[in-house]
Every structure is written in structure tokens, then in C-alpha cells.
């Protein structure tokens, strides 16, 4: 099975690498739309068309499944493509193809509930709110997808989305740690002021930020910050639930390692757009 991974930039390589680890026999194609990155500040219709074009390119390369490793594309374009474009495109191609995103598994991870679950509206008083901050692109924040979908499932979770218009671009441009820290700190301060206190949990709703910052925050900053606050807080990313949904396996699962001489061949992993060349190492 050919699997395509699509992102507006290079943050999706984290998803791509993990999928390769989980499916060592599969053929992969990675497409980064570097010409139009970042997507987060673009109008919705343009995001839909750019995402559709990327999916078509990957299907043309022989992929049967495309994973949208871009939070903005998943939040803005995925449902519309699945409902209005994909059925006709399957008939046109004459073969089964599918597109998955990263919003659904992230919502499931944030709520602890399956996507199909919807809470009963009984008017019960919520004794304690779980405050969740979502740091994302402006387009994702404006869509309110996290607020809407989490509220359907958990009335005791209050979501505050914080648009971060420059973060993905700064990461893609290789900004210094100091510049990134200042930008992130400004968004943390802004959402904390809106809430009136620090959130209980946070989601890095941008694959680029999640790939670069999440593990470092969890390992080096979060333990001390928990002690400073005196309560349990957590930071979630979108990579782990995406991989679990795409593979059907828990994050802790590791595929059997390849032999030393069983490297990935040129026909197994193609890279489109990022380096503008096919992989040639064997």
C-alpha cells in the first residue's frame, strides 16, 4: 500500500518518520507544499484547494492513503474533501483511496472519548472545569474546531484557542531559540490573561511546533512548572494520536527492526517538494 503524508511544511516529517518505523514494508511519499507555507494565514477556500491539489499529487504518485499531517488542512479542508470531492475522485481513479487528518485523533486524546461519542445535554451543573488551551494557526483558531468538537463530547472541558500567526513560519525559517521562546511566551501570556489563570492542559495544535517543541517542553520545562503551580498540568501534541490512529497501534508499539542491509530503497520513500528530488539512498 502506498501511503502519502502531506504538510504545508516540514513539521509533518515527524509523522512520516514514525509511520515508516511502523510500516517498514510500505511505500511512502512525503509532500511539503513549501511554495505556499504556512497555510495558517490563508483564506479557507484557498486552504481547501491547496490541500486538494496536494492529495491529487500524492494519489498520482500511486498512494492509496493520504495522511494530512497539517493541523490547518485537517481542520479546514478535510471534512469538505471527504464529503464533496473524494467520492467522485474515487470513481474517476477507479480504485479505493482515502484521506485522514489529525483533528479526530487529537480530539479523542484530549477528551478520552471516541469520535462517535456525543454527550447527553441534561443541564447538569459542572462542578469543576478542565481548562484546555490550544495553540494553533489563525485559520485553525478561527474555525473553532476544537471548541465545537470537544464541547460535543465533554461539557466539563473549556477550550481557549490562541492563534500563533508567526510561530510556524519562524520555525520553518530556522529562527533562533531566543526568538522562538519570546514568541511562545507572548502567546502563553495572552491566553493566560484571557483565562484568568494558567490552563490545566495545552495542545500544540500545529505540527511544526509539536514536532520541534513538545518533547523538550515535556522533559525540561513541564516538571518544574508543575511544582511551581502546585497542581497537575499537561501539554499534549498532535503527533502521537495521529500515528496511533493511522497505524491502529499504541505509541509504545515498535515494529521489528530491519537488518542493517535492509535499508529503505529508492522506490520505498519518495520526497516531493521538500528537496525536489526522489530519495536515492539504498
Coordinates of C-alpha atoms in Angstrom, one line a residue:
X1 CA 0.0 0.0 0.0
X2 CA 1.3 3.4 -0.9
X3 CA 1.0 6.0 1.9
X4 CA 1.3 9.7 1.3
X5 CA 2.0 12.2 4.0
X6 CA 1.1 15.9 3.3
X7 CA 2.0 19.0 5.1
X8 CA 2.4 22.6 4.2
X9 CA 6.0 22.5 5.6
X10 CA 8.4 20.1 7.1
X11 CA 6.8 19.5 10.5
X12 CA 4.9 16.5 9.1
X13 CA 8.2 14.7 8.7
X14 CA 7.8 13.6 12.3
X15 CA 4.6 11.8 11.4
X16 CA 6.3 10.4 8.2
X17 CA 9.3 9.0 10.1
X18 CA 7.1 7.3 12.7
X19 CA 4.9 5.8 10.0
X20 CA 7.9 4.4 8.2
X21 CA 9.0 2.8 11.5
X22 CA 5.6 1.2 12.0
X23 CA 5.2 0.1 8.3
X24 CA 8.7 -0.9 7.1
X25 CA 7.4 -2.7 4.1
X26 CA 5.1 0.1 2.8
X27 CA 5.9 2.6 0.1
X28 CA 5.8 6.2 1.3
X29 CA 5.7 9.6 -0.4
X30 CA 6.1 12.9 1.6
X31 CA 4.9 16.1 0.1
X32 CA 5.6 19.5 1.7
X33 CA 3.9 22.5 0.0
X34 CA 6.9 24.8 0.7
X35 CA 5.8 27.2 -2.0
X36 CA 2.7 28.1 -0.1
X37 CA 3.7 27.5 3.6
X38 CA 2.4 28.4 6.1
X39 CA -1.3 27.7 5.5
X40 CA -2.5 29.3 8.8
X41 CA -3.0 32.8 7.5
X42 CA -4.7 31.9 4.2
X43 CA -8.4 32.1 3.4
X44 CA -10.4 28.9 3.9
X45 CA -11.2 28.3 0.2
X46 CA -7.5 28.6 -0.6
X47 CA -6.6 26.1 2.1
X48 CA -9.2 23.6 0.7
X49 CA -7.8 24.0 -2.9
X50 CA -4.2 23.7 -1.8
X51 CA -5.0 20.6 0.2
X52 CA -7.0 19.0 -2.6
X53 CA -4.1 19.7 -5.0
X54 CA -1.6 18.1 -2.7
X55 CA -3.8 15.0 -2.3
X56 CA -4.2 14.7 -6.1
X57 CA -0.4 14.9 -6.4
X58 CA 0.1 12.1 -3.9
X59 CA -2.6 9.9 -5.4
X60 CA -1.0 10.4 -8.8
X61 CA 2.2 9.1 -7.3
X62 CA 0.4 5.8 -6.5
X63 CA -0.7 6.4 -2.9
X64 CA -3.9 4.8 -1.7
X65 CA -4.0 6.7 1.6
X66 CA -3.0 10.3 2.3
X67 CA -2.4 11.4 5.9
X68 CA -2.8 15.2 6.3
X69 CA -0.1 15.9 8.8
X70 CA -1.1 19.6 8.9
X71 CA -3.5 20.8 11.6
X72 CA -4.8 23.7 9.5
X73 CA -5.5 21.4 6.4
X74 CA -7.2 18.9 8.7
X75 CA -9.3 21.4 10.5
X76 CA -10.3 23.5 7.4
X77 CA -10.3 21.2 4.4
X78 CA -10.6 17.5 5.4
X79 CA -14.3 17.1 6.1
X80 CA -15.2 19.0 2.9
X81 CA -12.8 17.0 0.8
X82 CA -14.1 13.7 2.2
X83 CA -17.8 14.7 1.7
X84 CA -17.7 16.6 -1.6
X85 CA -14.6 15.7 -3.6
X86 CA -13.3 12.3 -2.6
X87 CA -16.3 10.1 -3.6
X88 CA -16.2 11.4 -7.2
X89 CA -12.4 11.3 -7.3
X90 CA -12.5 7.6 -6.3
X91 CA -14.8 6.8 -9.2
X92 CA -12.5 8.8 -11.5
X93 CA -9.5 6.9 -10.4
X94 CA -11.2 3.6 -10.4
X95 CA -9.6 2.5 -7.1
X96 CA -10.2 3.0 -3.4
X97 CA -8.3 6.0 -1.9
X98 CA -8.8 7.8 1.4
X99 CA -7.6 10.9 3.2
X100 CA -7.2 11.0 7.0
X101 CA -6.4 14.0 9.2
X102 CA -5.0 14.8 12.7
X103 CA -8.0 16.6 14.3
X104 CA -10.1 13.5 15.1
X105 CA -7.4 11.5 17.0
X106 CA -6.3 14.7 18.8
X107 CA -9.9 15.4 19.9
X108 CA -10.1 11.7 21.1
X109 CA -6.9 12.1 23.0
X110 CA -8.0 15.4 24.6
X111 CA -11.4 14.1 25.7
X112 CA -10.6 10.4 26.4
X113 CA -13.6 9.5 24.3
X114 CA -14.2 8.0 20.8
X115 CA -15.1 10.4 18.0
X116 CA -18.6 8.8 17.7
X117 CA -19.4 9.8 21.3
X118 CA -21.7 12.8 22.0
X119 CA -22.5 13.9 25.5
X120 CA -26.1 14.0 26.7
X121 CA -27.3 17.5 27.4
X122 CA -29.0 17.2 30.7
X123 CA -28.3 20.6 32.1
X124 CA -26.3 19.3 35.0
X125 CA -24.1 21.9 36.8
X126 CA -20.4 21.4 36.0
X127 CA -18.6 21.4 39.4
X128 CA -15.1 21.8 38.0
X129 CA -13.9 22.9 34.6
X130 CA -10.9 21.4 32.9
X131 CA -9.2 24.4 31.2
X132 CA -7.6 23.5 27.9
X133 CA -5.5 25.9 25.8
X134 CA -5.0 25.2 22.1
X135 CA -2.1 27.0 20.4
X136 CA -2.6 26.9 16.7
X137 CA -2.5 28.8 13.4
X138 CA -5.0 31.7 13.0
X139 CA -7.1 29.6 10.5
X140 CA -7.5 26.7 12.9
X141 CA -8.3 29.1 15.8
X142 CA -10.9 30.9 13.7
X143 CA -12.6 27.6 12.7
X144 CA -13.2 26.9 16.4
X145 CA -13.0 23.2 15.5
X146 CA -11.5 22.3 18.9
X147 CA -14.1 24.3 20.9
X148 CA -17.0 22.8 18.9
X149 CA -15.9 19.2 18.8
X150 CA -14.7 19.0 22.4
X151 CA -17.9 20.6 23.7
X152 CA -19.9 17.9 21.9
X153 CA -18.2 15.3 24.0
X154 CA -17.1 16.9 27.3
X155 CA -19.1 19.7 28.8
X156 CA -16.6 19.9 31.7
X157 CA -13.7 21.0 29.3
X158 CA -13.5 24.7 28.4
X159 CA -11.3 25.3 25.4
X160 CA -9.4 28.6 24.7
X161 CA -7.8 28.7 21.3
X162 CA -4.8 31.0 20.9
X163 CA -3.8 32.0 17.4
X164 CA 0.0 32.0 16.8
X165 CA 0.4 33.7 13.4
X166 CA 4.2 33.7 13.2
X167 CA 5.3 30.6 15.0
X168 CA 5.2 28.0 12.2
X169 CA 6.9 30.5 9.8
X170 CA 9.6 31.2 12.4
X171 CA 10.3 27.5 12.9
X172 CA 10.4 26.9 9.2
X173 CA 12.8 29.8 8.7
X174 CA 15.2 28.4 11.4
X175 CA 14.7 31.2 13.9
X176 CA 16.9 31.2 17.0
X177 CA 15.8 29.6 20.2
X178 CA 15.6 33.1 21.8
X179 CA 13.3 34.4 19.1
X180 CA 11.1 31.3 19.3
X181 CA 11.0 31.5 23.2
X182 CA 9.9 35.1 23.0
X183 CA 7.1 34.4 20.5
X184 CA 5.9 31.4 22.5
X185 CA 6.0 33.3 25.8
X186 CA 3.8 36.1 24.3
X187 CA 1.1 33.6 23.4
X188 CA 1.2 31.8 26.7
X189 CA 0.9 35.2 28.4
X190 CA -2.0 36.2 26.2
X191 CA -4.1 33.0 26.7
X192 CA -3.4 33.1 30.5
X193 CA -4.7 36.6 30.7
X194 CA -7.8 35.6 28.8
X195 CA -8.5 32.7 31.1
X196 CA -7.5 34.4 34.3
X197 CA -5.1 31.7 35.3
X198 CA -2.8 29.1 33.8
X199 CA -4.6 26.4 31.8
X200 CA -4.7 22.8 33.1
X201 CA -3.7 21.4 29.8
X202 CA -2.4 22.6 26.5
X203 CA -2.4 21.3 22.9
X204 CA 0.2 22.4 20.5
X205 CA -2.2 22.4 17.5
X206 CA 0.5 22.9 14.9
X207 CA 2.5 20.0 13.6
X208 CA 5.6 22.1 13.1
X209 CA 5.5 23.4 16.7
X210 CA 4.6 20.0 18.0
X211 CA 7.5 18.3 16.2
X212 CA 10.0 20.9 17.4
X213 CA 9.0 21.8 20.9
X214 CA 6.8 19.2 22.5
X215 CA 9.3 16.7 23.8
X216 CA 11.6 19.4 25.0
X217 CA 8.8 21.1 26.9
X218 CA 7.6 17.8 28.5
X219 CA 11.1 16.8 29.6
X220 CA 12.8 20.0 30.6
X221 CA 10.1 22.6 31.5
X222 CA 6.9 20.9 32.5
X223 CA 8.1 19.1 35.6
X224 CA 9.4 22.3 37.2
X225 CA 6.3 24.3 36.1
X226 CA 4.0 21.7 37.8
X227 CA 5.9 22.2 41.1
X228 CA 5.7 26.0 40.7
X229 CA 1.9 25.9 40.1
X230 CA 1.4 23.3 42.8
X231 CA -1.1 21.3 40.6
X232 CA -1.1 18.8 37.8
X233 CA -0.9 20.3 34.3
X234 CA 0.0 18.7 31.0
X235 CA 0.9 19.6 27.4
X236 CA -0.3 17.4 24.5
X237 CA 0.8 17.2 20.9
X238 CA -0.9 16.0 17.7
X239 CA 1.7 13.6 16.5
X240 CA 1.2 10.7 19.0
X241 CA -2.6 10.3 18.5
X242 CA -2.2 10.8 14.7
X243 CA 0.2 7.9 14.5
X244 CA -1.9 5.7 16.7
X245 CA -5.0 6.4 14.5
X246 CA -3.1 5.8 11.3
X247 CA -1.4 2.6 12.4
X248 CA -4.1 1.2 14.7
X249 CA -1.3 0.5 17.2
X250 CA -0.4 2.1 20.5
X251 CA 2.5 4.6 20.5
X252 CA 4.6 2.2 22.6
X253 CA 4.5 -0.4 19.9
X254 CA 7.7 -0.8 17.9
X255 CA 7.9 -2.8 14.7
X256 CA 10.6 -5.4 14.3
X257 CA 13.9 -3.6 13.4
X258 CA 15.3 -4.0 9.9
X259 CA 18.5 -5.8 9.3
X260 CA 21.5 -3.5 8.7
X261 CA 21.4 -4.1 5.0
X262 CA 17.7 -3.8 4.7
X263 CA 17.6 -0.1 4.3
X264 CA 14.8 1.9 2.6
X265 CA 15.2 1.7 -1.1
X266 CA 14.6 4.5 -3.6
X267 CA 11.2 3.1 -4.5
X268 CA 10.1 2.9 -0.9
X269 CA 10.3 6.5 0.2
X270 CA 9.8 9.4 -2.2
X271 CA 10.2 13.0 -1.1
X272 CA 8.3 15.6 -3.2
X273 CA 8.6 19.3 -2.8
X274 CA 10.9 19.5 0.2
X275 CA 14.1 18.6 -1.6
X276 CA 12.5 18.5 -5.1
X277 CA 14.1 15.1 -5.7
X278 CA 13.4 11.4 -5.1
X279 CA 15.2 9.6 -2.4
X280 CA 18.2 7.8 -3.9
X281 CA 19.9 6.2 -0.9
X282 CA 19.6 2.5 -0.6

